[in-house]
PDB file of C-alpha atoms in Angstrom:
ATOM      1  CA  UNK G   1     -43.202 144.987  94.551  1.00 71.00           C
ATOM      2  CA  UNK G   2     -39.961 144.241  96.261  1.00 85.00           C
ATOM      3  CA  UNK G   3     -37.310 141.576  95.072  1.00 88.00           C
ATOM      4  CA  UNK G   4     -37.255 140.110  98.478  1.00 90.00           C
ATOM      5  CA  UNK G   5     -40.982 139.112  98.032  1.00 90.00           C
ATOM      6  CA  UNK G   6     -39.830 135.857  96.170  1.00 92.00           C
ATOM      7  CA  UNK G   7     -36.132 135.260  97.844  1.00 95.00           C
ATOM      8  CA  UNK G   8     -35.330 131.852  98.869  1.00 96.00           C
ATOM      9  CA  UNK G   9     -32.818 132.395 101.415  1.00 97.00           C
ATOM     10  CA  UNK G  10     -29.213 131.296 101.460  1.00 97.00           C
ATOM     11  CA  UNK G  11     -29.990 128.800 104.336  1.00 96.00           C
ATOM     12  CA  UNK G  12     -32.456 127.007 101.710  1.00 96.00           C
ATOM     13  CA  UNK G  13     -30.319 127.567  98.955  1.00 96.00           C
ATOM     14  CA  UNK G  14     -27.764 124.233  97.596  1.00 96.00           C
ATOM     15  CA  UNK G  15     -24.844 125.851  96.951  1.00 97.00           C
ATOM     16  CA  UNK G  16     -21.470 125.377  96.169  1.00 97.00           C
ATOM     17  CA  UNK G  17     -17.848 127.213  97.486  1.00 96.00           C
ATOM     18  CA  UNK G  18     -15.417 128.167  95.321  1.00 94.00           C
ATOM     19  CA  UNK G  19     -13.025 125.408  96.553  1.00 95.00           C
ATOM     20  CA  UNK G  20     -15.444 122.499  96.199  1.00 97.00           C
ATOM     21  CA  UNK G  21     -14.320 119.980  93.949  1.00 97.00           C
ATOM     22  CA  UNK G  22     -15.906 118.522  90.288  1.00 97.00           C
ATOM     23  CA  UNK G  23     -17.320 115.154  92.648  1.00 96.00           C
ATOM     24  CA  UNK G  24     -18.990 117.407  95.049  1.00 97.00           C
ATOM     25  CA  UNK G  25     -20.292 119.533  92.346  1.00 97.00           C
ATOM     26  CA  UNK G  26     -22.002 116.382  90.601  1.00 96.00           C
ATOM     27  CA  UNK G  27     -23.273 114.903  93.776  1.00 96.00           C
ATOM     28  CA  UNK G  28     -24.943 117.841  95.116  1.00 96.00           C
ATOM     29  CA  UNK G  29     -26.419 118.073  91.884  1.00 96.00           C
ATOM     30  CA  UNK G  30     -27.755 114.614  92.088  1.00 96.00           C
ATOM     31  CA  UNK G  31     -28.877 114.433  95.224  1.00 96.00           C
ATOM     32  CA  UNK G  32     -30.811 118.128  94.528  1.00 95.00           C
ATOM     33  CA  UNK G  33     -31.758 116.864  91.156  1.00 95.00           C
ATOM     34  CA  UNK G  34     -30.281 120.573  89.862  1.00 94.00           C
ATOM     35  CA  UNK G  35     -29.858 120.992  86.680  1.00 94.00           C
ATOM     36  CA  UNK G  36     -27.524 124.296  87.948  1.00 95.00           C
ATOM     37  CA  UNK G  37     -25.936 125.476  90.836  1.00 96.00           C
ATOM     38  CA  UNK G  38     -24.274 128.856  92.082  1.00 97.00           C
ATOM     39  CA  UNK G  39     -21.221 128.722  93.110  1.00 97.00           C
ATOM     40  CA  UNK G  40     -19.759 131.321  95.997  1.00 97.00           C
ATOM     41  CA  UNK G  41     -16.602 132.658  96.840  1.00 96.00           C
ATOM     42  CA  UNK G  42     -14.567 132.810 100.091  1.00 95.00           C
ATOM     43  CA  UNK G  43     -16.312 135.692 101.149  1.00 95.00           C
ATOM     44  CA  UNK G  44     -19.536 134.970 100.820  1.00 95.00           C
ATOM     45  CA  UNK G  45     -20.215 136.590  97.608  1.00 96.00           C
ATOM     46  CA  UNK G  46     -21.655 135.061  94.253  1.00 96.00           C
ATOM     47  CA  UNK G  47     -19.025 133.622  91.629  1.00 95.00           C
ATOM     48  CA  UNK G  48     -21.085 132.347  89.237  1.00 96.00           C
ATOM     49  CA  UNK G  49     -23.380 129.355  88.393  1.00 96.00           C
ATOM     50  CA  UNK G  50     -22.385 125.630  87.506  1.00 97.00           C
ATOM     51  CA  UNK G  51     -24.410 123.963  85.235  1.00 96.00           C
ATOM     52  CA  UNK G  52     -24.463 120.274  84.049  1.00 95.00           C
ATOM     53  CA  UNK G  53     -23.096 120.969  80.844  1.00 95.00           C
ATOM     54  CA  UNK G  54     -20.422 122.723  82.333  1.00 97.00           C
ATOM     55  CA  UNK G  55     -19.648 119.525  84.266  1.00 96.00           C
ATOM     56  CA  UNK G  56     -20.098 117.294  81.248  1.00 95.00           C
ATOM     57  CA  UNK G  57     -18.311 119.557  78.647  1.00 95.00           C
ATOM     58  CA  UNK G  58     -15.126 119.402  81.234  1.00 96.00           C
ATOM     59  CA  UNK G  59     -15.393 115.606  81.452  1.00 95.00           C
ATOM     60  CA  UNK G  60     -15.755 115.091  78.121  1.00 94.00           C
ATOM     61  CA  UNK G  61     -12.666 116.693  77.222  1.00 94.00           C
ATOM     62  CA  UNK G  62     -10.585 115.450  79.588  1.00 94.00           C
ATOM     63  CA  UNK G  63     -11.006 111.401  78.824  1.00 91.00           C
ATOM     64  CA  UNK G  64      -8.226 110.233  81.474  1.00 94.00           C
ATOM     65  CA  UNK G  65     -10.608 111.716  83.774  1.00 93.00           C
ATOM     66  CA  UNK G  66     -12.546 108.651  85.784  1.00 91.00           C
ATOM     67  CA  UNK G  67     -14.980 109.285  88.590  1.00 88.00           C
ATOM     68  CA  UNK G  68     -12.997 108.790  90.718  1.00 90.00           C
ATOM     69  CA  UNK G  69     -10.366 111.434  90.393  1.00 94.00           C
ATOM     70  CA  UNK G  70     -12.754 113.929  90.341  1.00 95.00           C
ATOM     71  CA  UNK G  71     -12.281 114.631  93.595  1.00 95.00           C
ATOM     72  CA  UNK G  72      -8.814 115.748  92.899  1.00 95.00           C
ATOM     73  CA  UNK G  73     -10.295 118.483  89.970  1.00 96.00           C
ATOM     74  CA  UNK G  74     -11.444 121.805  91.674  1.00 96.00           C
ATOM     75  CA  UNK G  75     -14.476 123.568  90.614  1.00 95.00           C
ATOM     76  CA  UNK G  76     -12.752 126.499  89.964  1.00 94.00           C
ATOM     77  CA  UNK G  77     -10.561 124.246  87.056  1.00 95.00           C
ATOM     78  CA  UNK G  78     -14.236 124.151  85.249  1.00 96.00           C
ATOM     79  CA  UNK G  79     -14.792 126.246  82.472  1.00 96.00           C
ATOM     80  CA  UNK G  80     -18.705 128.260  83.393  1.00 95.00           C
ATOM     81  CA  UNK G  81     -19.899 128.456  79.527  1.00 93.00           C
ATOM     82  CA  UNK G  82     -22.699 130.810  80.929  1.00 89.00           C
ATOM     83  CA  UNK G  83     -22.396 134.023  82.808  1.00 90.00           C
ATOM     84  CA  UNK G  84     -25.749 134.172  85.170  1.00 92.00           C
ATOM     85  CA  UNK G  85     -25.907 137.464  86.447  1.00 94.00           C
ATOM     86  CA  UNK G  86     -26.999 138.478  89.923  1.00 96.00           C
ATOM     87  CA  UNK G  87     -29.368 141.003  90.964  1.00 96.00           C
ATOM     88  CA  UNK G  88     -28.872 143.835  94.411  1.00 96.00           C
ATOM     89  CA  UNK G  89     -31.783 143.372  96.591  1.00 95.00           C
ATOM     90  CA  UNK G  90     -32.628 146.983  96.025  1.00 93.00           C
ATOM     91  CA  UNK G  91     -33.156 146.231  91.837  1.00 92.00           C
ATOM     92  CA  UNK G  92     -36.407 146.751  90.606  1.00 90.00           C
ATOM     93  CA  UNK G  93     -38.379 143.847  89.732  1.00 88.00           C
ATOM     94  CA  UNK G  94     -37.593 144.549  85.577  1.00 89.00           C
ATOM     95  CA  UNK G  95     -34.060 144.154  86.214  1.00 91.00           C
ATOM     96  CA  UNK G  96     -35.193 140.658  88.015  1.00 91.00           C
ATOM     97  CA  UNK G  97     -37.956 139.198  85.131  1.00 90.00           C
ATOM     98  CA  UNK G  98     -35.174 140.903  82.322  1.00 91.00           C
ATOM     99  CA  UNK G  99     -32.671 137.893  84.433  1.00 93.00           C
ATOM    100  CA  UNK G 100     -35.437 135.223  84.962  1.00 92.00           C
ATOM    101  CA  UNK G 101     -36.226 135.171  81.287  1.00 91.00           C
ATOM    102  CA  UNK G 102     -32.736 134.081  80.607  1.00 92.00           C
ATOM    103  CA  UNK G 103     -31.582 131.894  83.985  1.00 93.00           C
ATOM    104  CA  UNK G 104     -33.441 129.210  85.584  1.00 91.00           C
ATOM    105  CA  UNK G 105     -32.688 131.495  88.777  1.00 95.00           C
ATOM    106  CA  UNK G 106     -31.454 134.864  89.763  1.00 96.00           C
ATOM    107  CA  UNK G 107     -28.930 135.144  92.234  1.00 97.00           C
ATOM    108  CA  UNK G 108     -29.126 138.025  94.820  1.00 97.00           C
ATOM    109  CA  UNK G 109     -26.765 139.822  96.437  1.00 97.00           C
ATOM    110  CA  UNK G 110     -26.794 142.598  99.377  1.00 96.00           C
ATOM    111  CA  UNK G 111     -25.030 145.888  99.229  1.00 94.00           C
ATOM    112  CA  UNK G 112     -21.369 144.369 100.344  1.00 94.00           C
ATOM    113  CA  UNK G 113     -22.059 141.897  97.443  1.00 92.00           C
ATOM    114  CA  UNK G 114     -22.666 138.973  99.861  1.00 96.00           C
ATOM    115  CA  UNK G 115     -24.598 136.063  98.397  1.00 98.00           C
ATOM    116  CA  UNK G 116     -28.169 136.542 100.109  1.00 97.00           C
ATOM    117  CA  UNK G 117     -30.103 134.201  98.299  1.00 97.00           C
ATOM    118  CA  UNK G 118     -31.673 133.277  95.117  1.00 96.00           C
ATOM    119  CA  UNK G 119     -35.302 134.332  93.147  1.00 95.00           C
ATOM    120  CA  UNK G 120     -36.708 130.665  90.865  1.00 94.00           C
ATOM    121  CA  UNK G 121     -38.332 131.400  87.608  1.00 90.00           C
ATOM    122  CA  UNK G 122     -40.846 129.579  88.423  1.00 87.00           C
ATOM    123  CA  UNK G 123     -41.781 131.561  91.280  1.00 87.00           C
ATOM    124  CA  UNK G 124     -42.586 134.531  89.464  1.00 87.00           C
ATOM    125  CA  UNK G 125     -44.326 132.544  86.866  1.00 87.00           C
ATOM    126  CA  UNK G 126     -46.688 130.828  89.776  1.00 86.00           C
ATOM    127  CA  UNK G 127     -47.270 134.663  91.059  1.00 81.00           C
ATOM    128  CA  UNK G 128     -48.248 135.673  87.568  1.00 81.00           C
ATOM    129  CA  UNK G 129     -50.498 133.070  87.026  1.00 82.00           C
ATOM    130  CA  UNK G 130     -52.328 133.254  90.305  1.00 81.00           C
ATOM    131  CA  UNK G 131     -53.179 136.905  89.419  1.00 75.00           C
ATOM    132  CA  UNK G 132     -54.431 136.243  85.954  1.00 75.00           C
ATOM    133  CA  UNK G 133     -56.513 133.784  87.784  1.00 74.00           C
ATOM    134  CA  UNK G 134     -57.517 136.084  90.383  1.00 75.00           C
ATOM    135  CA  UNK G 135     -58.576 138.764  87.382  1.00 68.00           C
ATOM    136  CA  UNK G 136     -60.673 135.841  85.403  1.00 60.00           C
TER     137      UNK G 136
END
């Protein structure tokens, strides 16, 4: 089976630029109701993954901070406490559920390392479930 089987493409994908700021970050968040989000860089290619905690943890330490200057903090100024790894669309599907066991999504990238899209846990799960079911 091929990665691209369960990609949600960029188009459907929230995601964030490098040079968003902490406000956007929180209200794309909200409005998604993500709990994480990746984050890209000017070129297209993944950066890494912000994650509500991430937000929180930054806020918390910084108590001058109100809501409304976060407008004025960049994402990049966020500390990512966890480093979500992204798979090639050519990995085999171990590399992918070795990721998914440990990220609430896998990012994917192509061969020039451009941000194609992303794989949900939970869409492998519902795949492996609807084969057991299949086989009872």
């Amino acid at each position: 089976m091929n990665i691209a089987f369960f990609l949600l493409p960029k188009a459907e994908v929230a995601y964030l630029s490098e040079d968003a700021t902490l406000r956007q970050a929180l209200e794309r968040m909200e409005h998604h109701r993500y709990s994480a989000v990746p984050i890209l860089n000017s070129e297209g290619g993944y950066y890494g993954t912000v994650t509500e905690g991430d937000l929180l943890w930054f806020m918390k330490s910084r108590p001058e901070l109100t809501f409304e200057s976060t407008s004025r903090v960049k994402l990049v100024e966020v500390p990512l406490r966890l480093n979500n790894r992204a798979v090639n669309i050519d990995a085999n599907m171990d590399d992918l559920i070795s990721l998914a066991k440990v990220q609430n999504f896998v990012p994917v990238v192509d061969d020039r390392n451009h941000f194609i899209g992303l794989v949900r846990r939970s869409e492998i799960i519902d795949y492996c479930q609807k084969g057991m079911s299949q086989k009872l």
